[in-house]
Coordinates of C-alpha atoms in Angstrom, one line a residue:
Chain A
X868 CA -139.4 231.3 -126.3
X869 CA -139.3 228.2 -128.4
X870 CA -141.2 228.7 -131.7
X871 CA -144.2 226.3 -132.4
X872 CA -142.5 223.7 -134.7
X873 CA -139.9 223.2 -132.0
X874 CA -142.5 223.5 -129.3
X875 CA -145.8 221.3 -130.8
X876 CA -143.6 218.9 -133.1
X877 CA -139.9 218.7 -132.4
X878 CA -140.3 216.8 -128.9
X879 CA -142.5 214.0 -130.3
X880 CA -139.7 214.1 -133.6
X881 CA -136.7 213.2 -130.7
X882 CA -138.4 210.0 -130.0
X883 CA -138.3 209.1 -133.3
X884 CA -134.4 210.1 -133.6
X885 CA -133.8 208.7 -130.3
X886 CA -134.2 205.3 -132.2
X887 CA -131.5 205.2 -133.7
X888 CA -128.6 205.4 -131.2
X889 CA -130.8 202.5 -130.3
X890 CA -130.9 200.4 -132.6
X891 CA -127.0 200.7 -133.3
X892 CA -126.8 199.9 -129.5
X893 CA -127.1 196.3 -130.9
X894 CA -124.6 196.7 -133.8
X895 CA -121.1 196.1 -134.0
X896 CA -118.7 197.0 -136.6
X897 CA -118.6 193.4 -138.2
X898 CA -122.2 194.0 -139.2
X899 CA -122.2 196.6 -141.3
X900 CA -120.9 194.4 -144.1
X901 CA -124.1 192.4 -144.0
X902 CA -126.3 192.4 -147.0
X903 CA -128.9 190.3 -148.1
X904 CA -129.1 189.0 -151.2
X905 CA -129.0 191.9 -154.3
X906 CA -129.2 194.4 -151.2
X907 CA -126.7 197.6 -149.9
X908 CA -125.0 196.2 -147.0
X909 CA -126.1 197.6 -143.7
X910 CA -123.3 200.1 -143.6
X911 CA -124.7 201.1 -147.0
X912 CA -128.5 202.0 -145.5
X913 CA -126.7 203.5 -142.5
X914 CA -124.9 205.8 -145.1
X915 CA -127.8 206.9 -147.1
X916 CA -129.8 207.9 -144.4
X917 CA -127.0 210.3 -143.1
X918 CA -127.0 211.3 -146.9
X919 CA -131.0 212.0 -146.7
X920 CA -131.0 213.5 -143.7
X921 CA -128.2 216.2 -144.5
X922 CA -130.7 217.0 -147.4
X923 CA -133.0 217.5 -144.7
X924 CA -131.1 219.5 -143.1
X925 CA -130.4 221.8 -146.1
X926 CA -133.9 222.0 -146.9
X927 CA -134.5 224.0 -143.6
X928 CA -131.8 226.1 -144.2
X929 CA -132.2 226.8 -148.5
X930 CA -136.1 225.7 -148.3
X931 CA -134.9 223.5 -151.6
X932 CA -134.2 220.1 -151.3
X933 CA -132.4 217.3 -153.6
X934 CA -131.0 213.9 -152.8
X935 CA -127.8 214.6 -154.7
X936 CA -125.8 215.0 -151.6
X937 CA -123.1 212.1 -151.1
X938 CA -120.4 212.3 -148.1
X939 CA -117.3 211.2 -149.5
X940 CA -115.6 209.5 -146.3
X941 CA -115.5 205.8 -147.5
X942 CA -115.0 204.1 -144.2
X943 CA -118.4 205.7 -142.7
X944 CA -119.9 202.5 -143.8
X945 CA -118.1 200.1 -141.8
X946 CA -117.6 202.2 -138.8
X947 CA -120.6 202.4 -136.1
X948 CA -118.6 205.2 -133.9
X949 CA -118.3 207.6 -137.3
X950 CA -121.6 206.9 -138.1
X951 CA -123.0 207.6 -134.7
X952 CA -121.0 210.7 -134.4
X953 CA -122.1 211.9 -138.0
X954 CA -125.7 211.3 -137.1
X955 CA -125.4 213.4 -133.6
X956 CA -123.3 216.0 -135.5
X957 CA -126.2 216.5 -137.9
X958 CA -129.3 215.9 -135.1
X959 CA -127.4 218.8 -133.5
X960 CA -127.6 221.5 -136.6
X961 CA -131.3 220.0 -137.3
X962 CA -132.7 221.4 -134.0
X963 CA -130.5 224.5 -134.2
X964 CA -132.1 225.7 -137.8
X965 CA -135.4 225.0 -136.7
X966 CA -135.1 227.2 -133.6
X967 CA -133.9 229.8 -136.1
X968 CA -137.4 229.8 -137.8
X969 CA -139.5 232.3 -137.1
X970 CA -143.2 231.9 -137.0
X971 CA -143.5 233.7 -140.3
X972 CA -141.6 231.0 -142.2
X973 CA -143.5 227.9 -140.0
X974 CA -147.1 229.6 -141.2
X975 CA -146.1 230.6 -145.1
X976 CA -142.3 229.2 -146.5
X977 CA -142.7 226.0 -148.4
X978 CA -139.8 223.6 -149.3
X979 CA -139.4 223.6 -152.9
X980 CA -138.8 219.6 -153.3
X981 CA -138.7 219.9 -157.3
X982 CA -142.2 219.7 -158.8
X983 CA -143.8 219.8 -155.1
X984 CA -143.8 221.8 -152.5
X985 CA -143.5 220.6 -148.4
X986 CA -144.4 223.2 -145.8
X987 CA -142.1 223.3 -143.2
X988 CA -144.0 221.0 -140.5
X989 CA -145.0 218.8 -143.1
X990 CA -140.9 218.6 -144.1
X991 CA -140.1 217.5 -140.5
X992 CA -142.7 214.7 -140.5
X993 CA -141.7 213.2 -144.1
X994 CA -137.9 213.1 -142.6
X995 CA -139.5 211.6 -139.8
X996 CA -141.0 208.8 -141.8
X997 CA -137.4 208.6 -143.8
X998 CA -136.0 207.1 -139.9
X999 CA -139.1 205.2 -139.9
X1000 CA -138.2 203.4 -143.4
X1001 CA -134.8 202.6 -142.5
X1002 CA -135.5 201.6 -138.9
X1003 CA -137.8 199.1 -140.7
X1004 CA -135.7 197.8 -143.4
X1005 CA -132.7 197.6 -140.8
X1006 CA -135.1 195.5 -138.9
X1007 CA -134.9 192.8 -141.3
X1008 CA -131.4 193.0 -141.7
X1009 CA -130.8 192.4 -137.8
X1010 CA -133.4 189.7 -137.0
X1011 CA -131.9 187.7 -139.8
X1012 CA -128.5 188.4 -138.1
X1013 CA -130.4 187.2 -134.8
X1014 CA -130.0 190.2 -132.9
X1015 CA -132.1 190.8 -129.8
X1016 CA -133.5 194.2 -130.5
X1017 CA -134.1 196.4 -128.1
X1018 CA -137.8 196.2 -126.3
X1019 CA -138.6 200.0 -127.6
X1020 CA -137.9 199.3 -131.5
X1021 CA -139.5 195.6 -130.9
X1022 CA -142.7 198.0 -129.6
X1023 CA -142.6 200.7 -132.4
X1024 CA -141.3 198.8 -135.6
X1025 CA -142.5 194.7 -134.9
Chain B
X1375 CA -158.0 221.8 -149.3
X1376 CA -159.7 221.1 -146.5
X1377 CA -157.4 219.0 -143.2
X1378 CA -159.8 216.5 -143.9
X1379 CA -159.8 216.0 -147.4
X1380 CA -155.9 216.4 -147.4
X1381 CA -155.6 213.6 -144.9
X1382 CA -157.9 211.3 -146.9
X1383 CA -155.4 212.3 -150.3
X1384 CA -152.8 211.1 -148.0
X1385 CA -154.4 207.4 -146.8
X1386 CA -154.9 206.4 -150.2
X1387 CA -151.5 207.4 -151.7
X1388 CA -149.8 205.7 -148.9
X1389 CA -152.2 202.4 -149.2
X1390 CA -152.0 202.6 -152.9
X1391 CA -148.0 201.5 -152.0
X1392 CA -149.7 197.8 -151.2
X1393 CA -151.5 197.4 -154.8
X1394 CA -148.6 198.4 -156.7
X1395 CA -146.0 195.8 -154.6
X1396 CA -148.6 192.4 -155.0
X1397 CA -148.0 193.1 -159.0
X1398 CA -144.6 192.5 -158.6
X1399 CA -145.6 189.2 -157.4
X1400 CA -146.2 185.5 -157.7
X1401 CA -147.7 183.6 -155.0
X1402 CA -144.1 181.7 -154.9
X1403 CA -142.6 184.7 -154.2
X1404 CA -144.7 185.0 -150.8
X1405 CA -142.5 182.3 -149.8
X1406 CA -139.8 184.4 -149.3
X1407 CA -138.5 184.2 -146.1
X1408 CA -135.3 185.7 -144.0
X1409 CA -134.0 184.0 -141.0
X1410 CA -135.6 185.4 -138.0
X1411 CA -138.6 187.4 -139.8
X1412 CA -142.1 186.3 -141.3
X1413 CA -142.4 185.3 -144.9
X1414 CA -143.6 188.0 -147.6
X1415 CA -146.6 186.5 -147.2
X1416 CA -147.2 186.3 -143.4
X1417 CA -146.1 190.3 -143.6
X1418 CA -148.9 190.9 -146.0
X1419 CA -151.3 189.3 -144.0
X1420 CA -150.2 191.3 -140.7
X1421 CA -150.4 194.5 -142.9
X1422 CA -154.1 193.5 -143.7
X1423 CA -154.9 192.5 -140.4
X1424 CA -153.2 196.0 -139.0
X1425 CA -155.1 197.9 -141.6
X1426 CA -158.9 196.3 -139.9
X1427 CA -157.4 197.3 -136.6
X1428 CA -156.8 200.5 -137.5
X1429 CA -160.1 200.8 -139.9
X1430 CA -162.4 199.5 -136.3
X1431 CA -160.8 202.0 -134.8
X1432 CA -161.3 205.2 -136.5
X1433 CA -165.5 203.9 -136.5
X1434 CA -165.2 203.4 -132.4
X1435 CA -161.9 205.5 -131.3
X1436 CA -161.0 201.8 -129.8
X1437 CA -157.6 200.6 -131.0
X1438 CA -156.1 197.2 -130.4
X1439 CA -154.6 195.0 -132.2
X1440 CA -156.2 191.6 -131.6
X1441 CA -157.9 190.8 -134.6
X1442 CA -156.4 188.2 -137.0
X1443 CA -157.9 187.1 -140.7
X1444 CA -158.8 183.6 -139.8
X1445 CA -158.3 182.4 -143.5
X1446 CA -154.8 181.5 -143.6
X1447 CA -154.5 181.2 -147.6
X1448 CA -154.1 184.6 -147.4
X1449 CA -150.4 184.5 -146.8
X1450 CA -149.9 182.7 -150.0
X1451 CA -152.1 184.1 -152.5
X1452 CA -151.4 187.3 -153.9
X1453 CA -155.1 187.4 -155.7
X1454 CA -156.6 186.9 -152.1
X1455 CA -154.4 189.3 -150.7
X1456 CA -155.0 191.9 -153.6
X1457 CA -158.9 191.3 -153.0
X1458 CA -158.8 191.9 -149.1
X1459 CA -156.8 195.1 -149.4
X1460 CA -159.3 196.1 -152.3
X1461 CA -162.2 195.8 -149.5
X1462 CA -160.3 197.6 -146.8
X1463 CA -158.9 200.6 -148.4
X1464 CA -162.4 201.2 -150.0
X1465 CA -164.1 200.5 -146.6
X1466 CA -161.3 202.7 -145.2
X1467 CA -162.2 205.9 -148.1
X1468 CA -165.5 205.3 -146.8
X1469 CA -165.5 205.7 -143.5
X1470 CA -162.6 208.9 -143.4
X1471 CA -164.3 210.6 -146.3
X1472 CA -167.8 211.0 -143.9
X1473 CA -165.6 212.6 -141.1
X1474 CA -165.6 216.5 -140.3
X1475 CA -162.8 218.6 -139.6
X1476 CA -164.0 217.6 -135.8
X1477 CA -163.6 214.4 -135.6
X1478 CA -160.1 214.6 -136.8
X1479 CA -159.9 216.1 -133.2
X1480 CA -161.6 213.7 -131.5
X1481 CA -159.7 211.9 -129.0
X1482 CA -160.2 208.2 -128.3
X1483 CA -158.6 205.1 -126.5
X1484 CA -156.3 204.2 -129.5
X1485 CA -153.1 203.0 -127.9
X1486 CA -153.9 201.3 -124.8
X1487 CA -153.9 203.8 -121.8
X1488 CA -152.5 206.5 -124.5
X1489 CA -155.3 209.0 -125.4
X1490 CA -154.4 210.7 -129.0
X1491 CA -156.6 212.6 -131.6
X1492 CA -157.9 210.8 -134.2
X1493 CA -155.8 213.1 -136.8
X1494 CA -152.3 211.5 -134.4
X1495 CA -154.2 208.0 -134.6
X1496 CA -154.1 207.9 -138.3
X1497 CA -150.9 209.3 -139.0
X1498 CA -149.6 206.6 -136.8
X1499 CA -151.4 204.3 -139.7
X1500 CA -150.0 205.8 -142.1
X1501 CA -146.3 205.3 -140.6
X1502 CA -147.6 201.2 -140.2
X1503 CA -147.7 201.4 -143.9
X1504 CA -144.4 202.4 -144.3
X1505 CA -142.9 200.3 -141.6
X1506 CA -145.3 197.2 -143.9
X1507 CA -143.3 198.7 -147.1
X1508 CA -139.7 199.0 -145.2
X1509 CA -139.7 195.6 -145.1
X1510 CA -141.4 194.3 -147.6
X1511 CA -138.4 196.5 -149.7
X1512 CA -135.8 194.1 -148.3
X1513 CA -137.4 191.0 -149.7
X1514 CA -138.6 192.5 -153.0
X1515 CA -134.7 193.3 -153.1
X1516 CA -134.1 190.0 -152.8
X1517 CA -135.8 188.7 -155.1
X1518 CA -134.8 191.0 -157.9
X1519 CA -137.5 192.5 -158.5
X1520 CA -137.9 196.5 -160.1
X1521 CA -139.2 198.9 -157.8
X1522 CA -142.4 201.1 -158.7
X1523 CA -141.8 204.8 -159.4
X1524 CA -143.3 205.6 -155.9
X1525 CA -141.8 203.2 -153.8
X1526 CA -138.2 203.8 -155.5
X1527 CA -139.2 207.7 -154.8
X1528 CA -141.0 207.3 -150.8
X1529 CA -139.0 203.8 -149.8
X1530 CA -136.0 204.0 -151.5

């Protein structure tokens, strides 16, 4: 039997994650490189929220969390098929610790997040709203590219 | 701390994002515009006219998003804009800091034919905030300016 995190929260969470094979469905390599004026490229967005959701990840698993994690493969940041596969690699172990949790640690562990503390549900939704910044800033970056965006991020992020 | 109270700690640290971007600003910086997207300003004044949808809504558990500030200066005055969000966000403390711990379970008509509590209904406000601030980050980027502590530390 599921427990309630995965159960009440994780399926409305998958929507949110779901977004983001999306919007790459309108990205090609080439693109990556773009950067607005005094901005990370896009590849440089598309790295750092791999790097903040690893975090994530951790936090489930240590019930810590930092932001110090980098991943040292230098061509993630021009490649759209490591990215991707990075991404699902990681949405993968995501829902695998939650299930792990037990009701106990949904009701009572906290996330020590260094001068604050997250309980667990409360962790999933700010990583939630972590895909929801970048989907938004990436946004930007692909309407001024003039890329048609998909109708479901046009409906969520417009 | 009450769900109630915790929720209304939550609206005004995520609308408190707004104040602290317009004092990076000059109205020639609302300008600002990226092929393909609004200027600053015309992103501002969509934020503000989200921010009354969503305030109408959690007084009649109606949500659409028709309504539109018919004073245009607004997209190219950060005093006006500073005003207006003033006004909302105090209407908006107003109105959530009378509701119970039932109403946050009240269901209402807020996304078309999609029935959602009003607790779902204003976290879904909250995320229109940070979608406002996502890319408002791309232009303050742009035009060089220094980030807040809390947007550098909930934006990025």
């Amino acid at each position: 039997m599921p427990n309630s995190l995965i159960a009440d929260k994780f399926p409305i969470f998958e929507i949110y994650q779901s977004m983001r094979p999306l919007l790459f469905s309108v990205i090609e390599d080439g693109d990556l490189a773009y950067a607005p004026a005094n901005c990370p490229s896009l590849g440089e967005l598309a790295v750092q929220i791999g790097e903040w959701q690893q975090s994530y990840v951790d936090s489930f698993k240590t019930f810590k969390q930092d932001f110090e994690y980098r991943n040292p493969d230098p061509e993630l940041r021009t490649s759209k098929a490591k990215l991707l596969a990075w991404y699902a690699k990681m949405d993968a172990e995501l829902k695998k610790t939650i299930e792990g949790l037990s009701e106990e640690q949904i009701r009572n562990q906290k996330v020590d997040k260094g001068g604050w503390e997250a309980s667990l549900t409360w962790n999933l939704e700010i990583y939630k709203e972590c895909l929801i910044i970048f989907y938004s800033k990436a946004w930007v970056y692909l309407k001024q590219m003039g890329k048609e965006l998909p109708p479901y991020i046009v409906t969520w992020i417009s | 701390m009450t769900a109630v109270k915790s929720m209304l700690k939550h609206v005004r640290d995520y609308n408190n994002l707004k104040p602290q971007m317009l004092e990076l600003l000059s109205d020639a910086d609302l300008a600002h515009t990226f092929s393909g997207s609004p200027s600053l300003g015309e992103l501002c004044k969509e934020m503000g006219e989200t921010e009354q949808s969503y305030l109408n809504s959690f007084k009649t558990t109606k949500l659409d998003f028709k309504y539109r500030n018919p004073d245009a200066a607004l997209a190219t005055s950060v005093s006006a804009l500073a005003a207006w969000y003033a006004a909302l966000d105090n209407e908006m403390d107003e109105v959530l800091a009378k509701f119970t711990e039932d109403d946050l379970q009240t269901t209402g008509n807020f996304r078309g034919n999609w029935e959602v509590t009003m607790q779902v209904n204003l976290e879904i406000y909250l995320q229109a905030v940070l979608i406002f601030c996502g890319k408002a980050w791309v232009h303050l980027h742009a035009l060089g300016k220094q980030m807040p502590e809390q947007w550098a530390d909930w934006i990025g």
